[in-house]
Short mmCIF file of C-alpha atoms and ligand atoms in Angstrom, two decimals:
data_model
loop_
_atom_site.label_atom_id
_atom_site.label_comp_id
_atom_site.label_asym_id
_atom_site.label_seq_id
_atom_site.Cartn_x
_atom_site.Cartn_y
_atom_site.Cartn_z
CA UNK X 1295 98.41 94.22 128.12
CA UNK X 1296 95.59 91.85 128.49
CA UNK X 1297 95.58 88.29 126.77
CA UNK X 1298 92.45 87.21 125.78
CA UNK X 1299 90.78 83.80 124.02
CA UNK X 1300 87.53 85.19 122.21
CA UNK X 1301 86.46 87.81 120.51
CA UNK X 1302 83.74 88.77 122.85
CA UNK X 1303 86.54 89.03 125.62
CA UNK X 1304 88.65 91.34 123.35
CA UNK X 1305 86.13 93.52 121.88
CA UNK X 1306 85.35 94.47 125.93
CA UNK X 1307 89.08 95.84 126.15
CA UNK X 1308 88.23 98.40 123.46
CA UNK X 1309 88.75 102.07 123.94
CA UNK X 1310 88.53 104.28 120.94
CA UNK X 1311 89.25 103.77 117.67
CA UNK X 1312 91.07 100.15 117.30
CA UNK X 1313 93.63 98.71 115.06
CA UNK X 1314 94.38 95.03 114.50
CA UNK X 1315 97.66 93.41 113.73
CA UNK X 1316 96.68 89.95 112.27
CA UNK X 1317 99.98 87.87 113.26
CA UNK X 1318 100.56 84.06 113.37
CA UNK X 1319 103.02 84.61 115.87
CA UNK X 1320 107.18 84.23 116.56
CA UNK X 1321 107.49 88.00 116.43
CA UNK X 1322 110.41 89.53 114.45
CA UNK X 1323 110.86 93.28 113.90
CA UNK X 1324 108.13 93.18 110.75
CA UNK X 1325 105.54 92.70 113.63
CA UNK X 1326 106.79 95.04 115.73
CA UNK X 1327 107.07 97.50 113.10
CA UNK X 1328 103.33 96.80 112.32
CA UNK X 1329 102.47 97.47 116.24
CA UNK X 1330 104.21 100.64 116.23
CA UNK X 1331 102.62 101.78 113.43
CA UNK X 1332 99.08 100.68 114.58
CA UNK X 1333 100.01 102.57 117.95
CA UNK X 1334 100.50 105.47 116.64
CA UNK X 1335 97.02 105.66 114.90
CA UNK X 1336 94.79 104.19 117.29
CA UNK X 1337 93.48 103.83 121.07
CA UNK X 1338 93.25 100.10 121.16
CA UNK X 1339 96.13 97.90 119.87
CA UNK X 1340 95.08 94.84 119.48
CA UNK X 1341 97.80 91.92 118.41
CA UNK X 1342 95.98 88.38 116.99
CA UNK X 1343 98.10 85.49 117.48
CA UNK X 1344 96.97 82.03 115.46
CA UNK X 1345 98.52 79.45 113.38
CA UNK X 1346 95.44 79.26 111.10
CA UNK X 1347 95.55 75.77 109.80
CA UNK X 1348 93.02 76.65 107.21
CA UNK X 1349 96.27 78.44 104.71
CA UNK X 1350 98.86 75.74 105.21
CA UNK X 1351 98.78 73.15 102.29
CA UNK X 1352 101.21 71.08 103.89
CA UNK X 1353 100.77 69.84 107.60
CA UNK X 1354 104.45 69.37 108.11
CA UNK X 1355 105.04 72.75 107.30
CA UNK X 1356 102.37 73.57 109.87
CA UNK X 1357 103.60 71.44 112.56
CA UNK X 1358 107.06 72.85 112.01
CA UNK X 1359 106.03 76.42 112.19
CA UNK X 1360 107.87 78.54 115.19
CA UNK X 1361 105.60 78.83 118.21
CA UNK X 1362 106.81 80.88 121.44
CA UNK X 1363 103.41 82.30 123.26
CA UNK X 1364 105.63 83.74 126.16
CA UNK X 1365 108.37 85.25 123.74
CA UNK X 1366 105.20 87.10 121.79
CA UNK X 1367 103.29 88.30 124.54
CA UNK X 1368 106.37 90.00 126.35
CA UNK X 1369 107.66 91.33 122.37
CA UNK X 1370 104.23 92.43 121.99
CA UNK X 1371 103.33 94.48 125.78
CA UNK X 1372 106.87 95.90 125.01
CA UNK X 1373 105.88 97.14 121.74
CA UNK X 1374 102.47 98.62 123.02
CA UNK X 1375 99.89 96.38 121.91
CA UNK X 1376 97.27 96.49 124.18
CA UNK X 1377 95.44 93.01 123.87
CA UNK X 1378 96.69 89.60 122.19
CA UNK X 1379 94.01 87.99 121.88
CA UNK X 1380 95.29 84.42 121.12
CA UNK X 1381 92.27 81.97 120.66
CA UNK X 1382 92.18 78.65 120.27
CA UNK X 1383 91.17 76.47 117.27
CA UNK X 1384 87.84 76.05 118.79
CA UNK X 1385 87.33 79.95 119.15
CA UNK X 1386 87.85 80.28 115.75
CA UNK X 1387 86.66 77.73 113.92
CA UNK X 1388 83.52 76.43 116.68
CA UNK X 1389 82.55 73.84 113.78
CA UNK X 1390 84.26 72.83 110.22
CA UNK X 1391 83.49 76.34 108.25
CA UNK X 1392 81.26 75.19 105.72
CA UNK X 1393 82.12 78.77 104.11
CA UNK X 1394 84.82 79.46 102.10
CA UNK X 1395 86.10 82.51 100.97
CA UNK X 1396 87.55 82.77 97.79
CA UNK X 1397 89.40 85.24 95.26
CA UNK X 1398 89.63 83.73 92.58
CA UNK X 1399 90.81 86.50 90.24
CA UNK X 1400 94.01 87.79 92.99
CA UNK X 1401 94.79 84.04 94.01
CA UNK X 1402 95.41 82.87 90.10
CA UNK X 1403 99.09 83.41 90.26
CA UNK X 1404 102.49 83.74 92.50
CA UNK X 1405 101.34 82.13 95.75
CA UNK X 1406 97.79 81.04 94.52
CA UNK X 1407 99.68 79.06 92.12
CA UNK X 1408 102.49 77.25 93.82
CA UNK X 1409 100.32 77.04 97.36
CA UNK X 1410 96.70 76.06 96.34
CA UNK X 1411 94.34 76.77 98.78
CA UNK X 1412 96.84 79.33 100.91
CA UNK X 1413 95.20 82.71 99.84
CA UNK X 1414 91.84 80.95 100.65
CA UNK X 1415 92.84 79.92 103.23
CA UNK X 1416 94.07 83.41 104.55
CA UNK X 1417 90.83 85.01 103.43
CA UNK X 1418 88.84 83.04 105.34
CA UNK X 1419 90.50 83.56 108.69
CA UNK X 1420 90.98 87.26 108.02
CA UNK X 1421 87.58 87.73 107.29
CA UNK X 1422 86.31 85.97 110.56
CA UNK X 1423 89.17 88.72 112.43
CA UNK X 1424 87.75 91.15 110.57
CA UNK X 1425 84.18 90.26 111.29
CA UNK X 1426 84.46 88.82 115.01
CA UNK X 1427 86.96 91.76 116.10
CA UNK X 1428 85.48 94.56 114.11
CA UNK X 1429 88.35 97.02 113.92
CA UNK X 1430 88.35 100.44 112.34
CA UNK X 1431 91.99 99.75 111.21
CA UNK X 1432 93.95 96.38 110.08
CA UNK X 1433 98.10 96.59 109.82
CA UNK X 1434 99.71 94.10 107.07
CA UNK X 1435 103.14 94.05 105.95
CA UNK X 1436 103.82 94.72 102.18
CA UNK X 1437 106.48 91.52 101.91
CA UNK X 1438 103.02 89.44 101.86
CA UNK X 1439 101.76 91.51 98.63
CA UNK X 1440 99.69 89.31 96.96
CA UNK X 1441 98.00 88.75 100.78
CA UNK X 1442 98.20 92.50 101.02
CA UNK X 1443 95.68 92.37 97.59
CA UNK X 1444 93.60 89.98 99.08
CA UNK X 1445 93.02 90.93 102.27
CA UNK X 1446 91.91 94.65 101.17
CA UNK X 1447 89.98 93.42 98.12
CA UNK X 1448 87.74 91.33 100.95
CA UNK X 1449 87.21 93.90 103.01
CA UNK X 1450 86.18 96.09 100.05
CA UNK X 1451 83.99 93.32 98.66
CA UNK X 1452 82.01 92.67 101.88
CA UNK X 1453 81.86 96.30 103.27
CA UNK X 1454 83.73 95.62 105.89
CA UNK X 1455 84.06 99.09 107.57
CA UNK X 1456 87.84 98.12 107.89
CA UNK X 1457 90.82 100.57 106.07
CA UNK X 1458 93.56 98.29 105.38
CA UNK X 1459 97.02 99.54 105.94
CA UNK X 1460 100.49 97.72 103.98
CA UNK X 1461 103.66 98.66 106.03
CA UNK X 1462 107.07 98.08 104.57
CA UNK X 1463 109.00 94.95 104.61
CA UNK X 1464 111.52 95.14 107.51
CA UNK X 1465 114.92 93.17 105.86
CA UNK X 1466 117.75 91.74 107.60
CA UNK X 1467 121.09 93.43 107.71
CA UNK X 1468 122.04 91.22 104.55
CA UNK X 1469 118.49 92.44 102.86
CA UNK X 1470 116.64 89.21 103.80
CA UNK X 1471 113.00 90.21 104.46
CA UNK X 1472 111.94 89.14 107.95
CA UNK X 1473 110.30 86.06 108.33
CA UNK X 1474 109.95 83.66 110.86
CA UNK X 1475 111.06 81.08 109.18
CA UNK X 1476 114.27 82.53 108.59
CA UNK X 1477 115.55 80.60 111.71
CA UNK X 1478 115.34 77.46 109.57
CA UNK X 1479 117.93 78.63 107.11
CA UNK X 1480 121.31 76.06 106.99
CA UNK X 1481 124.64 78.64 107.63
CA UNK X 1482 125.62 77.46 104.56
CA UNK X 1483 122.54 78.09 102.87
CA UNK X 1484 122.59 81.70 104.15
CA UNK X 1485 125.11 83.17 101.59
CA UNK X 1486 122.63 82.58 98.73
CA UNK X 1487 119.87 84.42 99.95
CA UNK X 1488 121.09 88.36 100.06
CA UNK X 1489 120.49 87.58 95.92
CA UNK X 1490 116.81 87.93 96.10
CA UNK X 1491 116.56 91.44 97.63
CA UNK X 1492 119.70 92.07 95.74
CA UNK X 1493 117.76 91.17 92.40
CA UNK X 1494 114.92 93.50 93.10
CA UNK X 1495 116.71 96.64 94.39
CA UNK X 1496 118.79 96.20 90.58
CA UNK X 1497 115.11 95.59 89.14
CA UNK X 1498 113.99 98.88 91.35
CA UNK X 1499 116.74 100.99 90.40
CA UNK X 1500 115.96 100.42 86.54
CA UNK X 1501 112.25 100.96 86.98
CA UNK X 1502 113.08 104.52 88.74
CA UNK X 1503 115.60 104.78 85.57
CA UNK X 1504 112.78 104.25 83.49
CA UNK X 1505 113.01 100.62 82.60
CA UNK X 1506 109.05 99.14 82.45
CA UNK X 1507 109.64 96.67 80.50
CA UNK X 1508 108.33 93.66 82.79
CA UNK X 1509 110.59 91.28 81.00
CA UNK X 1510 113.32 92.89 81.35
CA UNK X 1511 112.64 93.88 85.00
CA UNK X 1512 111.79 89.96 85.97
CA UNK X 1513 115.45 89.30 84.21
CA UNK X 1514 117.06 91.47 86.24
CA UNK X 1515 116.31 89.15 89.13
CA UNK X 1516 116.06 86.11 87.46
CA UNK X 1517 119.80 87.11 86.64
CA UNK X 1518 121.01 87.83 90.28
CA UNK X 1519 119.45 84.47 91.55
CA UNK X 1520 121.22 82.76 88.48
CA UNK X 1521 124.81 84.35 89.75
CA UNK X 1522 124.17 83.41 93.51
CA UNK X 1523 123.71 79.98 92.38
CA UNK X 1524 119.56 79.82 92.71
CA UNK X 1525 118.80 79.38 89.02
CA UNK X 1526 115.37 78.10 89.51
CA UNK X 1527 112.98 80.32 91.53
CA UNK X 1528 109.15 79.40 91.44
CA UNK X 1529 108.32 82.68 90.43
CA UNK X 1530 109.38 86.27 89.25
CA UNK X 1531 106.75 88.18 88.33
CA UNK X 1532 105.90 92.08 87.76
CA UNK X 1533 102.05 92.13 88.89
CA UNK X 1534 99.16 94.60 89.55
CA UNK X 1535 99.54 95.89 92.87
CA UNK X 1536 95.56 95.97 93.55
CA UNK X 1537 94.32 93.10 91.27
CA UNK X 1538 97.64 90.68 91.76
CA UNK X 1539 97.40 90.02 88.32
CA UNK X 1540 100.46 89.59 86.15
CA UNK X 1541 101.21 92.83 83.50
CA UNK X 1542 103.87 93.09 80.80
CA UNK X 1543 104.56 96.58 81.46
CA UNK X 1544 104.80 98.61 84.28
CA UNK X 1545 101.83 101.19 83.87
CA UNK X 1546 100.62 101.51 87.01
CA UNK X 1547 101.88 100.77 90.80
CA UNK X 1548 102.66 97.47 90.70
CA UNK X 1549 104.82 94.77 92.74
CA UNK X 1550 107.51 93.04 91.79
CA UNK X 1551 107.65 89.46 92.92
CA UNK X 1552 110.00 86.40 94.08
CA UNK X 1553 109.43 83.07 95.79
CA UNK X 1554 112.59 80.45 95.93
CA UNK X 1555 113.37 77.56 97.82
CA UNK X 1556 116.93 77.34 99.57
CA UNK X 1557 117.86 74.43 101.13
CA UNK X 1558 114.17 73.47 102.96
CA UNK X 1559 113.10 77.16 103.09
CA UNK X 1560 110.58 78.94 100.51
CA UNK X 1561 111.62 82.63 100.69
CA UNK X 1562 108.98 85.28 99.13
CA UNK X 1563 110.27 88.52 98.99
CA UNK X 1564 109.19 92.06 96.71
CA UNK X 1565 109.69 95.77 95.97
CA UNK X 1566 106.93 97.48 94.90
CA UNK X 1567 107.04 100.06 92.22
CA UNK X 1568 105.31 103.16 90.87
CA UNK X 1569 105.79 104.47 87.23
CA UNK X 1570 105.28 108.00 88.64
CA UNK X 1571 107.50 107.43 91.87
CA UNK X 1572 110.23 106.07 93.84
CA UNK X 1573 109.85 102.30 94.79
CA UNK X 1574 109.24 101.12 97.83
CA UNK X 1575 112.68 98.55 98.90
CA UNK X 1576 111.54 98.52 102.59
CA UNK X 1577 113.87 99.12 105.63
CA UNK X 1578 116.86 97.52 106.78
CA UNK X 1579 117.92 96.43 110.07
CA UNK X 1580 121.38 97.66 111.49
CA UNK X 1581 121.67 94.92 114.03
CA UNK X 1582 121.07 90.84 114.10
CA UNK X 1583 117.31 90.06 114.22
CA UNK X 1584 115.44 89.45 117.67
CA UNK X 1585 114.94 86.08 115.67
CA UNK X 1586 118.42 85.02 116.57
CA UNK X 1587 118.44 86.62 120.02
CA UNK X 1588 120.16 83.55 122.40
CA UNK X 1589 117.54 81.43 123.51
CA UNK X 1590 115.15 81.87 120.90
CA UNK X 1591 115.13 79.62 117.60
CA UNK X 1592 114.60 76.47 117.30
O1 LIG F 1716 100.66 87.01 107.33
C1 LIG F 1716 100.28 86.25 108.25
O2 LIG F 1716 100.95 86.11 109.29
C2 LIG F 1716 99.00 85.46 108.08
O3 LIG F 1716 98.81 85.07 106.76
C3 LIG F 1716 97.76 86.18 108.62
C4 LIG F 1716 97.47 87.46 107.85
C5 LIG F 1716 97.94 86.50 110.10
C6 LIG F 1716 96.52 85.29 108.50
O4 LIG F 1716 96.68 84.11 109.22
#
């Protein structure tokens, strides 16, 4: 695996068709999912590693996000990647982007809401990967949905010749979707947090019963988080799985939605459902996370 600092560098490495995996690093198995899949579909893997200031609306939250180059390239070679091309804030952002990219219409609501500027933010940089590394394929994971809306809306929007792919969320053994900052979860703290994927595999199982009500499918977590002691999420919302728009009813594939705070971690997690199909819960993890592997943390 090569390790590369600009895009020029990177695009050199390419042989056949090439898929990205947009990452901003401190791999857990939700990347490495993402590189498997991308291997399996492609000649060039290529892994982008960046803490992209632009979609963090609080700088302590950005200082405090998990960094571990070494850990990620050796994760990342192991999982087949063939470049991570890891640039620095200079590479990709040479002078204050007077550009921004904005969408308006998915980033109303859910994380556009309660994180102004994140989904902007996200565009912006995705949009430079997309245009600077020009792949034929780019690998997201589905736990990021409203992202997930975004970032194939913008490639639709400016042609780029990009087909976006959503992979399923990879959970933890208790059904915690994977996230990096799940190190910063208190023990104690950790008890609670089984109620959000709880919540929407009870909301999944009534919308495959028939329930699409989105009301009643909303309560169905709301009521979970209330009986795990987390009576106050920032969202729960049933939404358009395209258009990331809120709907009452569930007419049409759609995701269903949940962002809480426990102790000093905000937690987003989602199924996604389909009116004429099984939902999609994600996949669970047998074994402890590489996140807690000894020696890695923080
Ligand atoms: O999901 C992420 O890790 C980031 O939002 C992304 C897509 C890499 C853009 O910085």
């Amino acid at each position: 695996m090569r390790v590369t600092a600009t895009f020029a560098a990177t695009r050199a490495e390419y042989r056949g068709r090439v898929a990205l995996v947009p990452t901003m690093g401190f791999f857990h198995e939700g990347h490495l999912a993402l590189m498997g899949a991308a291997r399996e579909q492609a000649g060039t893997v290529v892994v982008s590693l960046f803490v992209n200031p632009m979609q963090f609306n609080d700088p302590a939250d950005l200082a405090a996000y998990p960094r571990d180059r070494e850990r990620d390239a050796a994760l990342a070679e192991a999982s087949g990647a063939d470049v991570l091309f890891a640039p620095s804030p200079e590479e990709m952002y040479p002078l204050a982007p007077a550009v921004r990219v904005s969408l308006p219409d998915l980033s109303a609501e859910m994380e556009g809401a309660h994180r102004p500027g994140h989904l902007d933010g996200v565009a912006l940089v995705v949009a430079k990967l997309y245009a600077g590394l020009r792949p034929d394929l780019a690998f997201f994971g589905r736990k990021d949905a409203q992202q997930l809306a975004v970032v194939t809306r913008l490639a639709a929007d400016l042609s780029f010749p990009v087909e976006v792919v959503g992979y399923p969320t990879v959970r933890e053994r208790d059904g915690l979707a994977l996230s990096s900052r799940n190190v910063f979860l208190a023990p104690e703290d950790r008890a609670g947090v089984g109620s959000l994927s709880r919540g929407l595999f009870v909301a999944a199982d009534a919308a495959e019963a028939g329930e699409r009500s989105g009301a009643a499918l909303e309560g169905l977590v709301a009521a979970e988080l209330e009986a795990a002691g987390l009576p106050s999420p920032e969202y729960v919302a049933l939404a358009d799985a395209s258009s990331a728009t809120r709907i009452p009813c569930l007419d049409r594939p759609a995701f269903l939605a949940v962002a809480a705070r426990v102790g000093t971690v905000r937690l987003i997690d989602n199924v996604f459902l389909d009116p004429e199909g099984p939902a999609d819960r994600g996949v669970r993890l047998e074994r402890d996370s590489l996140l807690y592997a000894k020696g890695v943390g923080c």
